[in-house]
PDB file of C-alpha atoms in Angstrom:
ATOM      1  CA  MET A   1     -55.710 -12.963  31.641  1.00 53.00           C
ATOM      2  CA  THR A   2     -55.861 -12.093  28.375  1.00 61.00           C
ATOM      3  CA  GLN A   3     -54.115 -10.078  25.826  1.00 67.00           C
ATOM      4  CA  GLN A   4     -55.338  -7.057  25.209  1.00 72.00           C
ATOM      5  CA  GLN A   5     -56.547  -6.796  20.909  1.00 71.00           C
ATOM      6  CA  VAL A   6     -55.164  -3.816  19.170  1.00 66.00           C
ATOM      7  CA  PRO A   7     -56.827  -2.986  15.599  1.00 67.00           C
ATOM      8  CA  PRO A   8     -54.856  -4.147  13.355  1.00 64.00           C
ATOM      9  CA  ASP A   9     -55.351  -1.417  10.478  1.00 69.00           C
ATOM     10  CA  ARG A  10     -53.892   0.677  13.314  1.00 71.00           C
ATOM     11  CA  TYR A  11     -50.761  -0.021  14.839  1.00 64.00           C
ATOM     12  CA  GLY A  12     -50.342  -2.494  11.978  1.00 62.00           C
ATOM     13  CA  SER A  13     -49.750  -6.309  11.937  1.00 60.00           C
ATOM     14  CA  ARG A  14     -46.983  -7.455  15.183  1.00 58.00           C
ATOM     15  CA  ALA A  15     -46.163 -10.285  12.265  1.00 54.00           C
ATOM     16  CA  ARG A  16     -44.865  -7.508   9.890  1.00 54.00           C
ATOM     17  CA  ASN A  17     -42.403  -5.180  12.483  1.00 51.00           C
ATOM     18  CA  ALA A  18     -41.487  -8.150  13.692  1.00 52.00           C
ATOM     19  CA  ARG A  19     -39.775  -9.382  10.611  1.00 55.00           C
ATOM     20  CA  THR A  20     -38.452  -5.117  10.084  1.00 60.00           C
ATOM     21  CA  ARG A  21     -36.750  -5.727  12.875  1.00 78.00           C
ATOM     22  CA  PRO A  22     -34.682  -7.435  12.304  1.00 82.00           C
ATOM     23  CA  ALA A  23     -33.470  -6.976   9.384  1.00 82.00           C
ATOM     24  CA  LEU A  24     -33.142  -3.711  10.694  1.00 86.00           C
ATOM     25  CA  ARG A  25     -30.816  -3.938  13.386  1.00 87.00           C
ATOM     26  CA  TRP A  26     -28.449  -6.432  10.417  1.00 89.00           C
ATOM     27  CA  ALA A  27     -28.700  -3.300   8.943  1.00 90.00           C
ATOM     28  CA  LEU A  28     -27.012  -0.735  11.743  1.00 91.00           C
ATOM     29  CA  LEU A  29     -25.139  -3.582  13.118  1.00 92.00           C
ATOM     30  CA  ALA A  30     -23.000  -4.284   9.982  1.00 93.00           C
ATOM     31  CA  ALA A  31     -23.234   0.497   9.111  1.00 94.00           C
ATOM     32  CA  VAL A  32     -21.319  -0.087  13.000  1.00 95.00           C
ATOM     33  CA  LEU A  33     -19.080  -1.990  12.032  1.00 94.00           C
ATOM     34  CA  VAL A  34     -18.263  -0.258   8.740  1.00 95.00           C
ATOM     35  CA  ALA A  35     -17.210   3.423  10.814  1.00 94.00           C
ATOM     36  CA  LEU A  36     -15.542   1.230  13.185  1.00 94.00           C
ATOM     37  CA  VAL A  37     -13.261  -0.499  10.383  1.00 94.00           C
ATOM     38  CA  GLY A  38     -13.295   3.150   9.133  1.00 92.00           C
ATOM     39  CA  VAL A  39     -11.628   4.167  13.050  1.00 91.00           C
ATOM     40  CA  ALA A  40      -9.262   2.440  13.323  1.00 89.00           C
ATOM     41  CA  ILE A  41      -7.263   2.091   9.891  1.00 86.00           C
ATOM     42  CA  VAL A  42      -7.570   6.095  10.459  1.00 86.00           C
ATOM     43  CA  GLY A  43      -6.044   5.682  13.835  1.00 83.00           C
ATOM     44  CA  TYR A  44      -3.596   2.542  12.570  1.00 79.00           C
ATOM     45  CA  ARG A  45      -2.394   5.584   9.875  1.00 77.00           C
ATOM     46  CA  ASN A  46      -2.206   8.780  12.108  1.00 76.00           C
ATOM     47  CA  LEU A  47      -1.083   7.118  15.490  1.00 76.00           C
ATOM     48  CA  GLY A  48       0.552   3.413  14.419  1.00 67.00           C
ATOM     49  CA  SER A  49       4.364   2.666  13.473  1.00 66.00           C
ATOM     50  CA  ALA A  50       5.948   5.649  10.900  1.00 72.00           C
ATOM     51  CA  PRO A  51       7.990   3.711   7.873  1.00 86.00           C
ATOM     52  CA  ILE A  52      11.058   5.035   9.015  1.00 89.00           C
ATOM     53  CA  GLU A  53      12.010   7.589  11.892  1.00 91.00           C
ATOM     54  CA  GLY A  54      15.039  10.241  12.028  1.00 91.00           C
ATOM     55  CA  LYS A  55      16.575  11.618  15.875  1.00 93.00           C
ATOM     56  CA  GLN A  56      20.297  13.321  16.793  1.00 94.00           C
ATOM     57  CA  VAL A  57      21.838  11.444  18.868  1.00 94.00           C
ATOM     58  CA  ALA A  58      23.996  14.071  19.446  1.00 95.00           C
ATOM     59  CA  PHE A  59      25.000  17.463  17.742  1.00 94.00           C
ATOM     60  CA  GLU A  60      28.391  20.190  18.639  1.00 95.00           C
ATOM     61  CA  VAL A  61      28.543  23.355  17.559  1.00 95.00           C
ATOM     62  CA  ILE A  62      31.684  24.033  15.593  1.00 95.00           C
ATOM     63  CA  ASP A  63      31.358  28.020  15.949  1.00 95.00           C
ATOM     64  CA  ASP A  64      29.145  30.696  15.295  1.00 95.00           C
ATOM     65  CA  HIS A  65      27.862  29.127  11.382  1.00 95.00           C
ATOM     66  CA  SER A  66      28.090  26.016  12.015  1.00 95.00           C
ATOM     67  CA  VAL A  67      26.729  22.633  13.589  1.00 96.00           C
ATOM     68  CA  ARG A  68      28.114  19.114  13.423  1.00 96.00           C
ATOM     69  CA  ILE A  69      24.790  16.645  13.389  1.00 96.00           C
ATOM     70  CA  THR A  70      24.711  13.497  14.199  1.00 95.00           C
ATOM     71  CA  LEU A  71      22.024  11.514  13.392  1.00 95.00           C
ATOM     72  CA  GLU A  72      20.046   7.759  13.987  1.00 94.00           C
ATOM     73  CA  VAL A  73      18.038   6.177  10.659  1.00 93.00           C
ATOM     74  CA  GLN A  74      15.775   3.399  11.380  1.00 92.00           C
ATOM     75  CA  ARG A  75      13.221   1.891   8.235  1.00 91.00           C
ATOM     76  CA  ASP A  76      11.206  -0.646   7.356  1.00 89.00           C
ATOM     77  CA  GLU A  77      13.077  -1.269   4.484  1.00 89.00           C
ATOM     78  CA  PRO A  78      16.163  -0.187   4.639  1.00 89.00           C
ATOM     79  CA  GLN A  79      18.082  -1.208   1.236  1.00 90.00           C
ATOM     80  CA  ARG A  80      15.874   1.590  -0.163  1.00 90.00           C
ATOM     81  CA  PRO A  81      17.920   4.776   0.291  1.00 92.00           C
ATOM     82  CA  ALA A  82      16.303   7.866   2.239  1.00 92.00           C
ATOM     83  CA  ASP A  83      16.245  11.685   2.528  1.00 93.00           C
ATOM     84  CA  CYS A  84      16.182  13.664   5.672  1.00 94.00           C
ATOM     85  CA  VAL A  85      15.713  17.230   7.142  1.00 95.00           C
ATOM     86  CA  VAL A  86      18.034  18.267   9.125  1.00 96.00           C
ATOM     87  CA  ARG A  87      18.109  22.335  10.959  1.00 96.00           C
ATOM     88  CA  GLY A  88      19.745  24.056  14.188  1.00 96.00           C
ATOM     89  CA  ARG A  89      18.237  26.240  15.530  1.00 96.00           C
ATOM     90  CA  ALA A  90      18.774  29.503  17.579  1.00 95.00           C
ATOM     91  CA  VAL A  91      18.515  30.299  21.391  1.00 94.00           C
ATOM     92  CA  SER A  92      14.835  31.731  20.757  1.00 94.00           C
ATOM     93  CA  GLY A  93      14.117  28.977  18.991  1.00 93.00           C
ATOM     94  CA  GLU A  94      14.548  30.432  15.291  1.00 96.00           C
ATOM     95  CA  GLU A  95      15.473  28.452  12.631  1.00 96.00           C
ATOM     96  CA  VAL A  96      19.439  29.388  11.362  1.00 96.00           C
ATOM     97  CA  GLY A  97      20.028  26.869   8.513  1.00 95.00           C
ATOM     98  CA  ARG A  98      18.258  24.104   6.548  1.00 96.00           C
ATOM     99  CA  ARG A  99      19.644  20.929   4.925  1.00 95.00           C
ATOM    100  CA  GLU A 100      18.755  17.840   3.205  1.00 94.00           C
ATOM    101  CA  VAL A 101      20.860  14.792   3.794  1.00 94.00           C
ATOM    102  CA  LEU A 102      20.638  11.739   1.487  1.00 93.00           C
ATOM    103  CA  ILE A 103      20.935   8.089   3.549  1.00 92.00           C
ATOM    104  CA  HIS A 104      22.163   5.483   1.980  1.00 92.00           C
ATOM    105  CA  PRO A 105      20.998   1.723   1.430  1.00 91.00           C
ATOM    106  CA  ALA A 106      22.686  -0.083   4.760  1.00 88.00           C
ATOM    107  CA  ASP A 107      21.581  -3.090   6.838  1.00 87.00           C
ATOM    108  CA  GLY A 108      19.861  -1.880  10.278  1.00 85.00           C
ATOM    109  CA  VAL A 109      20.307   1.488  11.733  1.00 89.00           C
ATOM    110  CA  SER A 110      22.103   3.978   9.889  1.00 90.00           C
ATOM    111  CA  ARG A 111      24.249   6.587  11.810  1.00 93.00           C
ATOM    112  CA  GLN A 112      25.208   9.486   9.745  1.00 92.00           C
ATOM    113  CA  ASP A 113      27.306  12.893  10.054  1.00 94.00           C
ATOM    114  CA  THR A 114      26.691  15.521   8.652  1.00 95.00           C
ATOM    115  CA  VAL A 115      27.729  19.940   8.728  1.00 96.00           C
ATOM    116  CA  LEU A 116      25.506  22.479   8.536  1.00 95.00           C
ATOM    117  CA  ARG A 117      25.637  25.625   8.022  1.00 95.00           C
ATOM    118  CA  THR A 118      23.637  27.987   9.382  1.00 96.00           C
ATOM    119  CA  SER A 119      23.877  31.959   9.459  1.00 96.00           C
ATOM    120  CA  THR A 120      24.454  32.359  13.173  1.00 95.00           C
ATOM    121  CA  ARG A 121      25.287  30.711  15.511  1.00 95.00           C
ATOM    122  CA  ALA A 122      22.944  27.577  16.448  1.00 95.00           C
ATOM    123  CA  THR A 123      22.758  25.603  19.955  1.00 95.00           C
ATOM    124  CA  ILE A 124      21.239  22.724  18.824  1.00 95.00           C
ATOM    125  CA  GLY A 125      21.466  20.372  15.485  1.00 94.00           C
ATOM    126  CA  GLU A 126      17.630  18.998  15.015  1.00 94.00           C
ATOM    127  CA  VAL A 127      16.738  16.082  12.786  1.00 95.00           C
ATOM    128  CA  TYR A 128      13.526  17.985  11.430  1.00 94.00           C
ATOM    129  CA  GLY A 129      12.407  14.707   9.989  1.00 92.00           C
ATOM    130  CA  CYS A 130      12.556  11.682   7.910  1.00 93.00           C
ATOM    131  CA  THR A 131      11.469  10.242   3.544  1.00 92.00           C
ATOM    132  CA  TYR A 132      11.587   7.334   0.797  1.00 91.00           C
ATOM    133  CA  ASN A 133      10.427  10.563  -0.857  1.00 89.00           C
ATOM    134  CA  VAL A 134      14.625  11.014  -1.943  1.00 90.00           C
ATOM    135  CA  PRO A 135      15.068  13.897  -4.929  1.00 89.00           C
ATOM    136  CA  GLU A 136      16.363  13.172  -8.137  1.00 88.00           C
ATOM    137  CA  TYR A 137      19.900  16.312  -7.472  1.00 87.00           C
ATOM    138  CA  LEU A 138      20.881  14.074  -3.850  1.00 84.00           C
ATOM    139  CA  SER A 139      20.409  11.319  -5.591  1.00 76.00           C
ATOM    140  CA  ASN A 140      22.718  12.357  -8.387  1.00 69.00           C
ATOM    141  CA  HIS A 141      26.106  12.935  -7.539  1.00 59.00           C
ATOM    142  CA  THR A 142      26.217  15.757 -10.509  1.00 57.00           C
ATOM    143  CA  ARG A 143      25.929  19.619  -8.168  1.00 56.00           C
ATOM    144  CA  PRO A 144      22.525  22.110  -9.900  1.00 53.00           C
ATOM    145  CA  THR A 145      23.987  24.417 -12.014  1.00 57.00           C
ATOM    146  CA  GLY A 146      22.436  28.042 -12.657  1.00 51.00           C
TER     147      GLY A 146
END
């Protein structure tokens, strides 16, 4: 059997197509790898462990206008101060109080109590979130005026 010949002017030569295909394959492989690395970075940033985590470990409704919240903060850099927002919610789920709490540098997991004033009776006290971005008014011991 003989291989069928095709006119090179009509379809191009096989040698030229064979040379461009590996280059195209490498370019597609590189593009796929770049996309996979990008997806991995975005996934790690969004789903990886947070550098600072705060959680409520206990709460006690003191009266109709205050709730005591015990929070626990775990940081990847315990020598840095942190700011946590705590809030109280009513039985309806409505937020009835909120405040920021300064968490001082400490070794390991930090545990701190705070009393939150509320507008009406809270049924739960919880940690809304924590950050290393401590506002200046929390880091200074002077009270704001005005």
